[in-house]
mmCIF file with all atom_site columns, C-alpha atoms in Angstrom:
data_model
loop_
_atom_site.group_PDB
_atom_site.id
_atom_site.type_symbol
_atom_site.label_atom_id
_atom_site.label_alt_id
_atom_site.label_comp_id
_atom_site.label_asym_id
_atom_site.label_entity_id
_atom_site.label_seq_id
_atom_site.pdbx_PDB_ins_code
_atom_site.Cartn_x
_atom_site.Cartn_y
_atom_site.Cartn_z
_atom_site.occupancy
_atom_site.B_iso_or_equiv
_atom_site.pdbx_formal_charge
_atom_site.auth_seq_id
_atom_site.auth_comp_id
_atom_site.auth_asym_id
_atom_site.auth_atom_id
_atom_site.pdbx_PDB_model_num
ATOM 1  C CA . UNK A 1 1  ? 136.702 191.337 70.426 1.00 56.00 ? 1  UNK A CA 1
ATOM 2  C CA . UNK A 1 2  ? 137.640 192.173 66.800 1.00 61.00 ? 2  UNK A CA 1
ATOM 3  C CA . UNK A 1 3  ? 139.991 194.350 68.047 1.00 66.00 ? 3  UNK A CA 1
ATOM 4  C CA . UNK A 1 4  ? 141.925 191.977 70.067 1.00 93.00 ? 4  UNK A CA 1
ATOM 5  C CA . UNK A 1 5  ? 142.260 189.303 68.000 1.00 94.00 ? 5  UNK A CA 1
ATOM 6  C CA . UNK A 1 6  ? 143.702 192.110 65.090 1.00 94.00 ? 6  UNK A CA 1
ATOM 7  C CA . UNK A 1 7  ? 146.148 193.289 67.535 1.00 95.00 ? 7  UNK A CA 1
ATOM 8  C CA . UNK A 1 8  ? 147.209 189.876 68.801 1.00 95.00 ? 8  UNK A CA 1
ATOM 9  C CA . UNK A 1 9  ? 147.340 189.011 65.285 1.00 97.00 ? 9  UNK A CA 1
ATOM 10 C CA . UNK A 1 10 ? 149.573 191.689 63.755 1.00 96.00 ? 10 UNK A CA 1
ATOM 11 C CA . UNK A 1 11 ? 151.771 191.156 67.317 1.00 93.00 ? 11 UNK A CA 1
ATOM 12 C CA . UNK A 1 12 ? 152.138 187.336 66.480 1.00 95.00 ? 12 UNK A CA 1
ATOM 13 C CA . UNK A 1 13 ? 153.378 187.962 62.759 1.00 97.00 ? 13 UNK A CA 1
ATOM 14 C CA . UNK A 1 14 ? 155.987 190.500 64.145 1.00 95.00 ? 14 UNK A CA 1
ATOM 15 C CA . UNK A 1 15 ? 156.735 188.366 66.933 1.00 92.00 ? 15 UNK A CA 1
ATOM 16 C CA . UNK A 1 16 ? 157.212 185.695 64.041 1.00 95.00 ? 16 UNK A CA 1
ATOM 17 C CA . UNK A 1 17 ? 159.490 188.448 61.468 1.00 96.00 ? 17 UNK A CA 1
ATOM 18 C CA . UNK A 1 18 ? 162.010 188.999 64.324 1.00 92.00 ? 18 UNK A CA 1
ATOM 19 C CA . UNK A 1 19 ? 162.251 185.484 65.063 1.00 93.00 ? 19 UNK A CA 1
ATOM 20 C CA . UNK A 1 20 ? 163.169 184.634 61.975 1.00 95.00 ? 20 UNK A CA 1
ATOM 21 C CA . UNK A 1 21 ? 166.147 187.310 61.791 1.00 93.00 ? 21 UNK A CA 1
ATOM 22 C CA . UNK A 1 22 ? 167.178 186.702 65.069 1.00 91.00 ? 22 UNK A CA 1
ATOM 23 C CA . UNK A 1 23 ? 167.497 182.435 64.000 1.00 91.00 ? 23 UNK A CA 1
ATOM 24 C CA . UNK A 1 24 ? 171.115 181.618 63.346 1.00 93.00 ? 24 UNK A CA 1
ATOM 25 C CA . UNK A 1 25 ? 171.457 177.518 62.033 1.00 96.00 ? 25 UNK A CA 1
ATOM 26 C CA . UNK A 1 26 ? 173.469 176.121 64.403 1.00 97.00 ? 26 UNK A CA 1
ATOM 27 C CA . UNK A 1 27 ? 173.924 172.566 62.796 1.00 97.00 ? 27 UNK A CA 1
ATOM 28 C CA . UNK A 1 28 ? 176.069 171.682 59.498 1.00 97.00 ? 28 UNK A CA 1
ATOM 29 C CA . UNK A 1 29 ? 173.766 171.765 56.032 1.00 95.00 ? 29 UNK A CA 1
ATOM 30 C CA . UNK A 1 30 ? 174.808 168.724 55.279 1.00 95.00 ? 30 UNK A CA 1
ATOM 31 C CA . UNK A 1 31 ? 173.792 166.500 58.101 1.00 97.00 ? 31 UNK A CA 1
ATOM 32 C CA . UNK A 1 32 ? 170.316 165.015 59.466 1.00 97.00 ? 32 UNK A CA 1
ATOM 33 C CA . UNK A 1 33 ? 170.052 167.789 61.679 1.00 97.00 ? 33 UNK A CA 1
ATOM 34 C CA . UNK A 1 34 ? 170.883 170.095 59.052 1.00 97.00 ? 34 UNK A CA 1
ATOM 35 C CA . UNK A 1 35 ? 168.141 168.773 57.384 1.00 97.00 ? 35 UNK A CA 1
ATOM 36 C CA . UNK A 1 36 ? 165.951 169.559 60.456 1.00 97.00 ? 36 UNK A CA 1
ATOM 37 C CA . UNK A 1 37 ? 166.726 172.856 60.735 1.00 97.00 ? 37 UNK A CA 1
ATOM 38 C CA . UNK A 1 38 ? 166.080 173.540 56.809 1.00 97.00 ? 38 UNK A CA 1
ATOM 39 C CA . UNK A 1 39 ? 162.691 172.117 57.335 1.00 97.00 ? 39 UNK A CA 1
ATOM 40 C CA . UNK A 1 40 ? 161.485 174.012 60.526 1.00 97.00 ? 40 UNK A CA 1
ATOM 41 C CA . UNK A 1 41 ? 163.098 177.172 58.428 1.00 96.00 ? 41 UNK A CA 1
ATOM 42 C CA . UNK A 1 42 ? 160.876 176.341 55.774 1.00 97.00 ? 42 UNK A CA 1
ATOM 43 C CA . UNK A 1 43 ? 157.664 175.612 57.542 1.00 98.00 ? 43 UNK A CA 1
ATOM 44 C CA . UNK A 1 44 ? 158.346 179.003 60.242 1.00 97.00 ? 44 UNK A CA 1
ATOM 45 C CA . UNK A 1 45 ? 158.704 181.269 57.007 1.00 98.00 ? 45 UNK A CA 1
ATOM 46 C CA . UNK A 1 46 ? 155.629 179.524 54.695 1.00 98.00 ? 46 UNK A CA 1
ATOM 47 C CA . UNK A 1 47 ? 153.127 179.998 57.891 1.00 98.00 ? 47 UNK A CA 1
ATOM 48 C CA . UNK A 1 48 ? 154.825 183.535 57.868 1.00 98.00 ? 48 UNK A CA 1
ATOM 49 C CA . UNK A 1 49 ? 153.627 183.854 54.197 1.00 98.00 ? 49 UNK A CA 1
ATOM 50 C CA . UNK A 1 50 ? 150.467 181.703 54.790 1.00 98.00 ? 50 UNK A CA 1
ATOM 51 C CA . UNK A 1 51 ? 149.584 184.260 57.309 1.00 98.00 ? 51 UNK A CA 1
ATOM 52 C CA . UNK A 1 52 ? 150.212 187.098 55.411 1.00 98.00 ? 52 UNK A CA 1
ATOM 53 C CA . UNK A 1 53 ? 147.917 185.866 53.056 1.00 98.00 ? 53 UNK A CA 1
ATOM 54 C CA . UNK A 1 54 ? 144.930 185.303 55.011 1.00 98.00 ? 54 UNK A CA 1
ATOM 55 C CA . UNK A 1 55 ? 145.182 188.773 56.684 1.00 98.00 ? 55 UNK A CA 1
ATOM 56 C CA . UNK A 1 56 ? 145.024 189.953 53.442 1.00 98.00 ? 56 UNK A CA 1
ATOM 57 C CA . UNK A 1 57 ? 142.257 188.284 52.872 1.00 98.00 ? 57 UNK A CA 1
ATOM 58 C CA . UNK A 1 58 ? 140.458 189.689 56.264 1.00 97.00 ? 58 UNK A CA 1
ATOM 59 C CA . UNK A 1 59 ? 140.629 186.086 57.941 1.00 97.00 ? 59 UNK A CA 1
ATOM 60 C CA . UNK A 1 60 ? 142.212 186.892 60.982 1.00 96.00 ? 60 UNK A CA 1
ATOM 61 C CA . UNK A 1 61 ? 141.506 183.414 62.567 1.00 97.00 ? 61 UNK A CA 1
ATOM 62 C CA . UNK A 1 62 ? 143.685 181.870 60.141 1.00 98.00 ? 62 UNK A CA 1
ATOM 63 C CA . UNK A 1 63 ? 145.822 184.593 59.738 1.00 98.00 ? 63 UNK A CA 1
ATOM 64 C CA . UNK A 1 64 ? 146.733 184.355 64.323 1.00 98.00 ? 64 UNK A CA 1
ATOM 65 C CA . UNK A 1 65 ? 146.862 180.525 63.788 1.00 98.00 ? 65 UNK A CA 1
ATOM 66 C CA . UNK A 1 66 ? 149.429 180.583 60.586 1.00 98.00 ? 66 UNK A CA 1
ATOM 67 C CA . UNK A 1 67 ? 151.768 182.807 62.495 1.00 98.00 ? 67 UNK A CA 1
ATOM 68 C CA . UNK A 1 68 ? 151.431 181.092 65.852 1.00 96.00 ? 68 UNK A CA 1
ATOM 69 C CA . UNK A 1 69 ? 152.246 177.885 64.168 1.00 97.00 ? 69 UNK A CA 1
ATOM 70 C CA . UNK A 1 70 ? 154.786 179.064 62.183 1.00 97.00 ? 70 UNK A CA 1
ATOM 71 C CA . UNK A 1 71 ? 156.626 180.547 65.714 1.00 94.00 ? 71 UNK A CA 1
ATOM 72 C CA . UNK A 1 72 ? 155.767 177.403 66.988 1.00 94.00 ? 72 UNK A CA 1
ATOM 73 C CA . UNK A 1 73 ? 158.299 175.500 64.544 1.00 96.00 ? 73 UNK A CA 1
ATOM 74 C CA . UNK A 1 74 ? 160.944 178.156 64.756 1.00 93.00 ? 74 UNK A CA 1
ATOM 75 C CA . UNK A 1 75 ? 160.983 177.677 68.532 1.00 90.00 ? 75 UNK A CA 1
ATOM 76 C CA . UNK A 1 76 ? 160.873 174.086 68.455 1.00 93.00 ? 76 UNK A CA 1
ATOM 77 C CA . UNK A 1 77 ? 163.703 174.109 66.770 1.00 94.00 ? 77 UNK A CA 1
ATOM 78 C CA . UNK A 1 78 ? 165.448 176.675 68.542 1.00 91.00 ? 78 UNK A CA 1
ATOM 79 C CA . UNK A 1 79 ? 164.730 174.546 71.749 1.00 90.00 ? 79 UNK A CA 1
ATOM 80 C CA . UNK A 1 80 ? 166.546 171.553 69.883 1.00 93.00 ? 80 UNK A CA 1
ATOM 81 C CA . UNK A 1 81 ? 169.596 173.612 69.305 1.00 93.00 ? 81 UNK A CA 1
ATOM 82 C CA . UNK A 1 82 ? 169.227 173.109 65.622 1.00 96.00 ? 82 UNK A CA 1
ATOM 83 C CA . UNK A 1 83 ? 169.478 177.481 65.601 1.00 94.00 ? 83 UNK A CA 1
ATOM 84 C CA . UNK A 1 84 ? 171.878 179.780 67.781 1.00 89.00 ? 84 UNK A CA 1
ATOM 85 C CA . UNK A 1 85 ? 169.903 182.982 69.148 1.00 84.00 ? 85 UNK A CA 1
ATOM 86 C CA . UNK A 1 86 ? 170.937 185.564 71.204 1.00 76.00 ? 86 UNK A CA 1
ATOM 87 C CA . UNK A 1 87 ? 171.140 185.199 74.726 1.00 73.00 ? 87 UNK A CA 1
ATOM 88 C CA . UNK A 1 88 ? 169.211 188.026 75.697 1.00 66.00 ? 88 UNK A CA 1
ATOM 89 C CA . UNK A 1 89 ? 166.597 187.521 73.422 1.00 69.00 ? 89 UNK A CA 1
ATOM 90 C CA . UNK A 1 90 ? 162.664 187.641 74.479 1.00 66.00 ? 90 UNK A CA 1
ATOM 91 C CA . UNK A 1 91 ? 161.765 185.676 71.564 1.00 72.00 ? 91 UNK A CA 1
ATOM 92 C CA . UNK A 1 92 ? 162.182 182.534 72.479 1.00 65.00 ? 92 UNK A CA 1
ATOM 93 C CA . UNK A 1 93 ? 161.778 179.679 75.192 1.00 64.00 ? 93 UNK A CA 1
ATOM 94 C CA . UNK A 1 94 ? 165.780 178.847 76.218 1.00 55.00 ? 94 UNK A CA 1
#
């Protein structure tokens, strides 16, 4: 089982890195939704760190459920069209 959850774990933070490069803000900076999108930004890249961390750290619970979360936001937001991503991209729910 170890196994598994390592693999799925180092899969969801490079699942989560190539997210965030693919993630184009869609929305002016200076508007509520700009707002928005600077927020799910910031949360998608501190689970990305938060992760990081805690496979560091050999907690690889915490370490799946950081990055899952953390694609979780970045999705989210791509799904409110606060980002632009491309259309042939496997990353994301559109």
């Amino acid at each position: 089982m170890a196994a598994d959850l390592q693999e799925k774990t180092n899969r969801y933070e490079g699942m989560l890195a190539d997210a965030l490069d693919e993630a184009v803000q869609a929305v002016p900076d200076e508007t509520p939704l700009g707002d928005a999108a600077a927020d799910c930004l910031e949360m998608a890249e501190s689970y990305l760190d938060d992760g990081r961390h805690f496979k560091e750290a050999d907690d690889w619970v915490n370490a799946l459920a950081s990055f899952s979360y953390g694609y979780g936001w970045l999705d989210a937001g791509v799904r409110m069209g606060l980002f632009d991503v491309p259309d042939d991209s496997h990353l994301f729910t559109m």
